[in-house]
Amino acid sequence: FCFQLLITPAYNIRPFLIRLKIPYPQGREGSTPSSGTKAIRRAGRCFVGLPPARSRKVPRTEYQYHVWAYDFVADRTHEGKAYWMLTVIDEFSRECLAIVVGRKIDSSDVLYTLADLFIRRGIPAHIRSDNGPEFCARAVREWLGRLGVGTLFIEPGSPRENGYIESFNGKLRDELLNREIFYTLKEARVLIEQWRRHYNGVRPHSALGYRPPVPETIAFPAVGLPSPWNSMETVAGFLH
């Protein structure tokens, strides 16, 4: 492994350093090492004698509303303008709780979305996310802390630790975003919300035994059955 580092160009060493959680070596004046042989050897020698990196245990969901996850998805409308989607899911039931669409989504929008979900759905025990500035904002962390919600930040460069939301984002892109052309932001919001309801109530999920996360309930009309008022009138007639 160290020999591979010694023969690797300097601009390819950074991924190895990130993997082993080692700061990138800096020059005397704060500049990165050049691509010369001496700089590459100096960067490679810092790996000699290091213990193997230990994998961090990632908490997994155990029941509904135990762990939520949220992330951002980017796309563009027909004229080329970018827009963002804030996706929120429940890891246990795989239900998509919300998809917020906007040209720009900041930490205040994250707070508003979470507050609305907490009122309608309840407060989860934990919420998982990457290290984006909207999720790591001090206002978001302090507000979640006051509510007793634990924040689970994944390791930088390790999206597999947030696998549930990454899998959902992939389905959203493959089944909708790559197939539709949105001409306006309003059109995107309407169609994305329709897809979200279809995903929750109709689309089968392999991890749930090919059942949707929240199956739709069909209420059949009571044709030919007596109404409560008719039943009361019948009982009154018998009493008289």
PDB file of C-alpha atoms in Angstrom:
ATOM      1  CA  PHE A   1       0.000   0.000   0.000  1.00  0.00           C
ATOM      2  CA  CYS A   2       2.802   2.424   0.872  1.00  0.00           C
ATOM      3  CA  PHE A   3       4.599   1.521  -2.362  1.00  0.00           C
ATOM      4  CA  GLN A   4       1.464   2.449  -4.278  1.00  0.00           C
ATOM      5  CA  LEU A   5       1.502   5.840  -2.575  1.00  0.00           C
ATOM      6  CA  LEU A   6       5.157   6.366  -3.438  1.00  0.00           C
ATOM      7  CA  ILE A   7       4.521   5.897  -7.165  1.00  0.00           C
ATOM      8  CA  THR A   8       1.220   7.807  -7.216  1.00  0.00           C
ATOM      9  CA  PRO A   9       1.317  11.438  -8.456  1.00  0.00           C
ATOM     10  CA  ALA A  10       0.818  14.084  -5.794  1.00  0.00           C
ATOM     11  CA  TYR A  11      -2.586  15.141  -7.076  1.00  0.00           C
ATOM     12  CA  ASN A  12      -3.902  11.575  -6.496  1.00  0.00           C
ATOM     13  CA  ILE A  13      -2.711  11.241  -2.889  1.00  0.00           C
ATOM     14  CA  ARG A  14      -5.587  13.243  -1.361  1.00  0.00           C
ATOM     15  CA  PRO A  15      -8.186  10.383  -1.630  1.00  0.00           C
ATOM     16  CA  PHE A  16      -5.843   8.052   0.308  1.00  0.00           C
ATOM     17  CA  LEU A  17      -5.366  10.678   3.011  1.00  0.00           C
ATOM     18  CA  ILE A  18      -9.111  11.220   3.346  1.00  0.00           C
ATOM     19  CA  ARG A  19      -9.667   7.463   3.612  1.00  0.00           C
ATOM     20  CA  LEU A  20      -7.217   7.157   6.500  1.00  0.00           C
ATOM     21  CA  LYS A  21      -8.387  10.432   8.113  1.00  0.00           C
ATOM     22  CA  ILE A  22      -4.925  12.026   7.894  1.00  0.00           C
ATOM     23  CA  PRO A  23      -4.468  15.765   7.250  1.00  0.00           C
ATOM     24  CA  TYR A  24      -3.138  16.570   3.795  1.00  0.00           C
ATOM     25  CA  PRO A  25       0.597  17.430   4.093  1.00  0.00           C
ATOM     26  CA  GLN A  26       1.366  21.107   3.690  1.00  0.00           C
ATOM     27  CA  GLY A  27       4.545  22.855   2.552  1.00  0.00           C
ATOM     28  CA  ARG A  28       6.602  25.283   4.612  1.00  0.00           C
ATOM     29  CA  GLU A  29       4.479  28.247   3.600  1.00  0.00           C
ATOM     30  CA  GLY A  30       1.127  26.449   3.637  1.00  0.00           C
ATOM     31  CA  SER A  31       1.287  25.321  -0.012  1.00  0.00           C
ATOM     32  CA  THR A  32       0.575  21.749  -1.106  1.00  0.00           C
ATOM     33  CA  PRO A  33       3.545  19.558  -2.122  1.00  0.00           C
ATOM     34  CA  SER A  34       4.675  19.756  -5.692  1.00  0.00           C
ATOM     35  CA  SER A  35       4.604  16.794  -8.037  1.00  0.00           C
ATOM     36  CA  GLY A  36       8.358  16.230  -7.608  1.00  0.00           C
ATOM     37  CA  THR A  37       9.777  12.930  -6.463  1.00  0.00           C
ATOM     38  CA  LYS A  38      10.879  14.247  -3.042  1.00  0.00           C
ATOM     39  CA  ALA A  39       7.432  15.639  -2.232  1.00  0.00           C
ATOM     40  CA  ILE A  40       5.771  12.338  -3.183  1.00  0.00           C
ATOM     41  CA  ARG A  41       8.181  10.359  -1.005  1.00  0.00           C
ATOM     42  CA  ARG A  42       7.660  12.697   1.952  1.00  0.00           C
ATOM     43  CA  ALA A  43       3.883  12.233   1.625  1.00  0.00           C
ATOM     44  CA  GLY A  44       4.281   8.448   1.364  1.00  0.00           C
ATOM     45  CA  ARG A  45       6.548   8.114   4.433  1.00  0.00           C
ATOM     46  CA  CYS A  46       3.832   9.500   6.729  1.00  0.00           C
ATOM     47  CA  PHE A  47       1.872   6.278   6.236  1.00  0.00           C
ATOM     48  CA  VAL A  48       4.590   3.969   7.576  1.00  0.00           C
ATOM     49  CA  GLY A  49       3.596   2.342  10.897  1.00  0.00           C
ATOM     50  CA  LEU A  50      -0.001   3.613  10.934  1.00  0.00           C
ATOM     51  CA  PRO A  51      -2.673   1.264  12.370  1.00  0.00           C
ATOM     52  CA  PRO A  52      -5.507   0.212  10.039  1.00  0.00           C
ATOM     53  CA  ALA A  53      -8.468   2.582   9.918  1.00  0.00           C
ATOM     54  CA  ARG A  54     -11.396   1.424  12.058  1.00  0.00           C
ATOM     55  CA  SER A  55     -14.907   1.562  10.674  1.00  0.00           C
ATOM     56  CA  ARG A  56     -17.310   3.666  12.735  1.00  0.00           C
ATOM     57  CA  LYS A  57     -20.480   1.922  13.891  1.00  0.00           C
ATOM     58  CA  VAL A  58     -23.482   3.658  12.344  1.00  0.00           C
ATOM     59  CA  PRO A  59     -26.756   3.480  14.354  1.00  0.00           C
ATOM     60  CA  ARG A  60     -29.560   1.763  12.467  1.00  0.00           C
ATOM     61  CA  THR A  61     -33.286   2.331  12.717  1.00  0.00           C
ATOM     62  CA  GLU A  62     -35.301  -0.019  14.954  1.00  0.00           C
ATOM     63  CA  TYR A  63     -38.857   1.315  14.744  1.00  0.00           C
ATOM     64  CA  GLN A  64     -40.963   3.888  12.956  1.00  0.00           C
ATOM     65  CA  TYR A  65     -39.998   7.495  13.669  1.00  0.00           C
ATOM     66  CA  HIS A  66     -36.769   6.284  15.258  1.00  0.00           C
ATOM     67  CA  VAL A  67     -34.406   7.678  12.597  1.00  0.00           C
ATOM     68  CA  TRP A  68     -35.253  10.147   9.860  1.00  0.00           C
ATOM     69  CA  ALA A  69     -32.885  11.083   7.061  1.00  0.00           C
ATOM     70  CA  TYR A  70     -32.733  14.114   4.796  1.00  0.00           C
ATOM     71  CA  ASP A  71     -30.623  15.214   1.866  1.00  0.00           C
ATOM     72  CA  PHE A  72     -30.543  17.500  -1.177  1.00  0.00           C
ATOM     73  CA  VAL A  73     -31.105  16.640  -4.840  1.00  0.00           C
ATOM     74  CA  ALA A  74     -30.282  19.080  -7.644  1.00  0.00           C
ATOM     75  CA  ASP A  75     -31.866  19.343 -11.080  1.00  0.00           C
ATOM     76  CA  ARG A  76     -32.643  21.941 -13.788  1.00  0.00           C
ATOM     77  CA  THR A  77     -35.776  23.184 -15.479  1.00  0.00           C
ATOM     78  CA  HIS A  78     -36.114  23.419 -19.264  1.00  0.00           C
ATOM     79  CA  GLU A  79     -34.438  26.840 -19.570  1.00  0.00           C
ATOM     80  CA  GLY A  80     -31.374  25.590 -17.670  1.00  0.00           C
ATOM     81  CA  LYS A  81     -32.034  27.194 -14.269  1.00  0.00           C
ATOM     82  CA  ALA A  82     -31.104  25.022 -11.321  1.00  0.00           C
ATOM     83  CA  TYR A  83     -33.477  24.102  -8.538  1.00  0.00           C
ATOM     84  CA  TRP A  84     -33.086  22.035  -5.384  1.00  0.00           C
ATOM     85  CA  MET A  85     -35.145  19.398  -3.623  1.00  0.00           C
ATOM     86  CA  LEU A  86     -34.999  18.699   0.114  1.00  0.00           C
ATOM     87  CA  THR A  87     -36.012  15.061   0.611  1.00  0.00           C
ATOM     88  CA  VAL A  88     -37.005  13.686   4.026  1.00  0.00           C
ATOM     89  CA  ILE A  89     -37.725   9.998   4.688  1.00  0.00           C
ATOM     90  CA  ASP A  90     -38.379   7.676   7.614  1.00  0.00           C
ATOM     91  CA  GLU A  91     -35.719   4.965   7.469  1.00  0.00           C
ATOM     92  CA  PHE A  92     -37.825   2.226   9.089  1.00  0.00           C
ATOM     93  CA  SER A  93     -41.007   2.497   7.013  1.00  0.00           C
ATOM     94  CA  ARG A  94     -39.231   3.925   3.908  1.00  0.00           C
ATOM     95  CA  GLU A  95     -41.989   6.562   3.733  1.00  0.00           C
ATOM     96  CA  CYS A  96     -41.105   9.842   2.054  1.00  0.00           C
ATOM     97  CA  LEU A  97     -42.286  12.473   4.506  1.00  0.00           C
ATOM     98  CA  ALA A  98     -41.649  15.530   2.330  1.00  0.00           C
ATOM     99  CA  ILE A  99     -39.989  16.814  -0.836  1.00  0.00           C
ATOM    100  CA  VAL A 100     -39.488  20.574  -0.739  1.00  0.00           C
ATOM    101  CA  VAL A 101     -38.730  22.172  -4.126  1.00  0.00           C
ATOM    102  CA  GLY A 102     -37.146  25.598  -4.529  1.00  0.00           C
ATOM    103  CA  ARG A 103     -34.595  27.578  -6.472  1.00  0.00           C
ATOM    104  CA  LYS A 104     -32.635  28.011  -3.265  1.00  0.00           C
ATOM    105  CA  ILE A 105     -33.003  26.137   0.017  1.00  0.00           C
ATOM    106  CA  ASP A 106     -31.100  27.317   3.091  1.00  0.00           C
ATOM    107  CA  SER A 107     -31.056  26.450   6.788  1.00  0.00           C
ATOM    108  CA  SER A 108     -34.222  28.478   7.481  1.00  0.00           C
ATOM    109  CA  ASP A 109     -36.111  26.373   4.940  1.00  0.00           C
ATOM    110  CA  VAL A 110     -34.763  23.237   6.632  1.00  0.00           C
ATOM    111  CA  LEU A 111     -36.027  24.508   9.985  1.00  0.00           C
ATOM    112  CA  TYR A 112     -39.459  25.332   8.571  1.00  0.00           C
ATOM    113  CA  THR A 113     -39.777  21.912   6.926  1.00  0.00           C
ATOM    114  CA  LEU A 114     -38.747  20.030  10.069  1.00  0.00           C
ATOM    115  CA  ALA A 115     -41.054  22.117  12.275  1.00  0.00           C
ATOM    116  CA  ASP A 116     -44.015  21.372  10.010  1.00  0.00           C
ATOM    117  CA  LEU A 117     -43.208  17.638  10.001  1.00  0.00           C
ATOM    118  CA  PHE A 118     -42.710  17.532  13.776  1.00  0.00           C
ATOM    119  CA  ILE A 119     -46.152  19.074  14.313  1.00  0.00           C
ATOM    120  CA  ARG A 120     -47.916  16.717  11.905  1.00  0.00           C
ATOM    121  CA  ARG A 121     -45.903  13.515  12.431  1.00  0.00           C
ATOM    122  CA  GLY A 122     -44.214  13.785  15.806  1.00  0.00           C
ATOM    123  CA  ILE A 123     -40.579  14.182  16.802  1.00  0.00           C
ATOM    124  CA  PRO A 124     -38.097  11.444  15.823  1.00  0.00           C
ATOM    125  CA  ALA A 125     -35.338  10.212  18.098  1.00  0.00           C
ATOM    126  CA  HIS A 126     -32.577  10.877  15.562  1.00  0.00           C
ATOM    127  CA  ILE A 127     -32.127  12.504  12.188  1.00  0.00           C
ATOM    128  CA  ARG A 128     -29.328  11.524   9.804  1.00  0.00           C
ATOM    129  CA  SER A 129     -27.661  13.757   7.222  1.00  0.00           C
ATOM    130  CA  ASP A 130     -24.386  14.595   5.561  1.00  0.00           C
ATOM    131  CA  ASN A 131     -22.178  17.512   6.580  1.00  0.00           C
ATOM    132  CA  GLY A 132     -23.777  20.120   4.329  1.00  0.00           C
ATOM    133  CA  PRO A 133     -23.840  23.700   5.641  1.00  0.00           C
ATOM    134  CA  GLU A 134     -27.657  23.722   5.742  1.00  0.00           C
ATOM    135  CA  PHE A 135     -27.674  20.720   8.092  1.00  0.00           C
ATOM    136  CA  CYS A 136     -24.644  21.724  10.164  1.00  0.00           C
ATOM    137  CA  ALA A 137     -25.890  25.270  10.727  1.00  0.00           C
ATOM    138  CA  ARG A 138     -25.750  26.308  14.361  1.00  0.00           C
ATOM    139  CA  ALA A 139     -29.411  27.327  14.407  1.00  0.00           C
ATOM    140  CA  VAL A 140     -30.488  23.885  13.156  1.00  0.00           C
ATOM    141  CA  ARG A 141     -28.297  21.960  15.596  1.00  0.00           C
ATOM    142  CA  GLU A 142     -29.311  24.052  18.593  1.00  0.00           C
ATOM    143  CA  TRP A 143     -33.017  23.832  17.736  1.00  0.00           C
ATOM    144  CA  LEU A 144     -32.872  20.050  17.320  1.00  0.00           C
ATOM    145  CA  GLY A 145     -30.921  19.800  20.576  1.00  0.00           C
ATOM    146  CA  ARG A 146     -33.601  21.693  22.484  1.00  0.00           C
ATOM    147  CA  LEU A 147     -36.206  19.258  21.163  1.00  0.00           C
ATOM    148  CA  GLY A 148     -34.119  16.246  22.132  1.00  0.00           C
ATOM    149  CA  VAL A 149     -33.476  15.089  18.560  1.00  0.00           C
ATOM    150  CA  GLY A 150     -30.085  13.455  18.080  1.00  0.00           C
ATOM    151  CA  THR A 151     -28.138  14.498  14.980  1.00  0.00           C
ATOM    152  CA  LEU A 152     -26.296  11.719  13.140  1.00  0.00           C
ATOM    153  CA  PHE A 153     -23.735  13.225  10.762  1.00  0.00           C
ATOM    154  CA  ILE A 154     -22.091  10.746   8.415  1.00  0.00           C
ATOM    155  CA  GLU A 155     -18.359  10.676   7.777  1.00  0.00           C
ATOM    156  CA  PRO A 156     -17.249  13.021   4.969  1.00  0.00           C
ATOM    157  CA  GLY A 157     -17.035  11.161   1.693  1.00  0.00           C
ATOM    158  CA  SER A 158     -19.051   8.168   2.995  1.00  0.00           C
ATOM    159  CA  PRO A 159     -22.538   8.385   1.435  1.00  0.00           C
ATOM    160  CA  ARG A 160     -23.056   4.661   2.144  1.00  0.00           C
ATOM    161  CA  GLU A 161     -23.635   5.609   5.796  1.00  0.00           C
ATOM    162  CA  ASN A 162     -26.771   7.417   4.636  1.00  0.00           C
ATOM    163  CA  GLY A 163     -27.849   4.597   2.351  1.00  0.00           C
ATOM    164  CA  TYR A 164     -31.627   4.878   2.807  1.00  0.00           C
ATOM    165  CA  ILE A 165     -31.869   8.459   1.586  1.00  0.00           C
ATOM    166  CA  GLU A 166     -29.276   7.861  -1.147  1.00  0.00           C
ATOM    167  CA  SER A 167     -31.338   4.922  -2.437  1.00  0.00           C
ATOM    168  CA  PHE A 168     -34.489   7.047  -2.372  1.00  0.00           C
ATOM    169  CA  ASN A 169     -32.784   9.889  -4.237  1.00  0.00           C
ATOM    170  CA  GLY A 170     -31.668   7.427  -6.891  1.00  0.00           C
ATOM    171  CA  LYS A 171     -35.237   6.195  -7.386  1.00  0.00           C
ATOM    172  CA  LEU A 172     -36.479   9.783  -7.581  1.00  0.00           C
ATOM    173  CA  ARG A 173     -33.984  10.592 -10.305  1.00  0.00           C
ATOM    174  CA  ASP A 174     -34.417   7.363 -12.298  1.00  0.00           C
ATOM    175  CA  GLU A 175     -38.214   7.205 -12.159  1.00  0.00           C
ATOM    176  CA  LEU A 176     -39.094  10.896 -12.471  1.00  0.00           C
ATOM    177  CA  LEU A 177     -36.353  13.464 -12.985  1.00  0.00           C
ATOM    178  CA  ASN A 178     -34.663  11.644 -15.881  1.00  0.00           C
ATOM    179  CA  ARG A 179     -38.015  11.078 -17.612  1.00  0.00           C
ATOM    180  CA  GLU A 180     -39.704  14.472 -17.273  1.00  0.00           C
ATOM    181  CA  ILE A 181     -38.924  17.962 -18.555  1.00  0.00           C
ATOM    182  CA  PHE A 182     -40.136  20.670 -16.200  1.00  0.00           C
ATOM    183  CA  TYR A 183     -40.790  24.025 -17.848  1.00  0.00           C
ATOM    184  CA  THR A 184     -41.632  25.902 -14.646  1.00  0.00           C
ATOM    185  CA  LEU A 185     -40.900  25.475 -10.970  1.00  0.00           C
ATOM    186  CA  LYS A 186     -44.616  25.140 -10.236  1.00  0.00           C
ATOM    187  CA  GLU A 187     -44.887  22.237 -12.684  1.00  0.00           C
ATOM    188  CA  ALA A 188     -41.941  20.556 -10.976  1.00  0.00           C
ATOM    189  CA  ARG A 189     -43.566  20.942  -7.557  1.00  0.00           C
ATOM    190  CA  VAL A 190     -46.878  19.466  -8.708  1.00  0.00           C
ATOM    191  CA  LEU A 191     -45.402  16.460 -10.515  1.00  0.00           C
ATOM    192  CA  ILE A 192     -42.846  15.728  -7.782  1.00  0.00           C
ATOM    193  CA  GLU A 193     -45.597  15.786  -5.139  1.00  0.00           C
ATOM    194  CA  GLN A 194     -47.707  13.419  -7.268  1.00  0.00           C
ATOM    195  CA  TRP A 195     -44.749  11.062  -7.569  1.00  0.00           C
ATOM    196  CA  ARG A 196     -44.159  11.236  -3.800  1.00  0.00           C
ATOM    197  CA  ARG A 197     -47.754  10.165  -3.089  1.00  0.00           C
ATOM    198  CA  HIS A 198     -47.488   7.378  -5.661  1.00  0.00           C
ATOM    199  CA  TYR A 199     -44.210   6.236  -4.074  1.00  0.00           C
ATOM    200  CA  ASN A 200     -45.776   6.129  -0.599  1.00  0.00           C
ATOM    201  CA  GLY A 201     -49.157   4.629  -1.426  1.00  0.00           C
ATOM    202  CA  VAL A 202     -48.893   2.575  -4.628  1.00  0.00           C
ATOM    203  CA  ARG A 203     -45.321   1.739  -5.652  1.00  0.00           C
ATOM    204  CA  PRO A 204     -44.163  -1.668  -4.267  1.00  0.00           C
ATOM    205  CA  HIS A 205     -40.953  -1.773  -2.246  1.00  0.00           C
ATOM    206  CA  SER A 206     -38.810  -4.908  -2.303  1.00  0.00           C
ATOM    207  CA  ALA A 207     -37.538  -4.417   1.276  1.00  0.00           C
ATOM    208  CA  LEU A 208     -41.153  -4.306   2.523  1.00  0.00           C
ATOM    209  CA  GLY A 209     -42.255  -7.529   0.849  1.00  0.00           C
ATOM    210  CA  TYR A 210     -43.237  -5.674  -2.329  1.00  0.00           C
ATOM    211  CA  ARG A 211     -45.723  -3.520  -0.464  1.00  0.00           C
ATOM    212  CA  PRO A 212     -45.792   0.280  -0.530  1.00  0.00           C
ATOM    213  CA  PRO A 213     -44.616   2.146   2.576  1.00  0.00           C
ATOM    214  CA  VAL A 214     -48.073   3.597   3.260  1.00  0.00           C
ATOM    215  CA  PRO A 215     -50.715   1.597   1.326  1.00  0.00           C
ATOM    216  CA  GLU A 216     -53.708   3.595   0.199  1.00  0.00           C
ATOM    217  CA  THR A 217     -57.033   2.711   1.829  1.00  0.00           C
ATOM    218  CA  ILE A 218     -60.061   2.523  -0.478  1.00  0.00           C
ATOM    219  CA  ALA A 219     -63.381   3.354   1.201  1.00  0.00           C
ATOM    220  CA  PHE A 220     -66.297   1.704  -0.574  1.00  0.00           C
ATOM    221  CA  PRO A 221     -69.665   3.494  -0.363  1.00  0.00           C
ATOM    222  CA  ALA A 222     -72.272   1.796   1.813  1.00  0.00           C
ATOM    223  CA  VAL A 223     -74.907   1.129  -0.856  1.00  0.00           C
ATOM    224  CA  GLY A 224     -78.260  -0.162   0.386  1.00  0.00           C
ATOM    225  CA  LEU A 225     -77.355  -0.007   4.074  1.00  0.00           C
ATOM    226  CA  PRO A 226     -79.659   1.902   6.436  1.00  0.00           C
ATOM    227  CA  SER A 227     -78.409   5.231   7.659  1.00  0.00           C
ATOM    228  CA  PRO A 228     -78.030   5.871  11.392  1.00  0.00           C
ATOM    229  CA  TRP A 229     -81.124   8.120  11.366  1.00  0.00           C
ATOM    230  CA  ASN A 230     -83.227   5.417   9.730  1.00  0.00           C
ATOM    231  CA  SER A 231     -82.025   2.907  12.299  1.00  0.00           C
ATOM    232  CA  MET A 232     -82.984   5.251  15.121  1.00  0.00           C
ATOM    233  CA  GLU A 233     -86.422   5.786  13.604  1.00  0.00           C
ATOM    234  CA  THR A 234     -86.901   2.027  13.301  1.00  0.00           C
ATOM    235  CA  VAL A 235     -85.928   1.476  16.936  1.00  0.00           C
ATOM    236  CA  ALA A 236     -88.277   4.295  18.032  1.00  0.00           C
ATOM    237  CA  GLY A 237     -91.102   2.673  16.086  1.00  0.00           C
ATOM    238  CA  PHE A 238     -90.567  -0.609  17.868  1.00  0.00           C
ATOM    239  CA  LEU A 239     -90.528   1.103  21.252  1.00  0.00           C
ATOM    240  CA  HIS A 240     -93.870   2.753  20.575  1.00  0.00           C
TER     241      HIS A 240
END
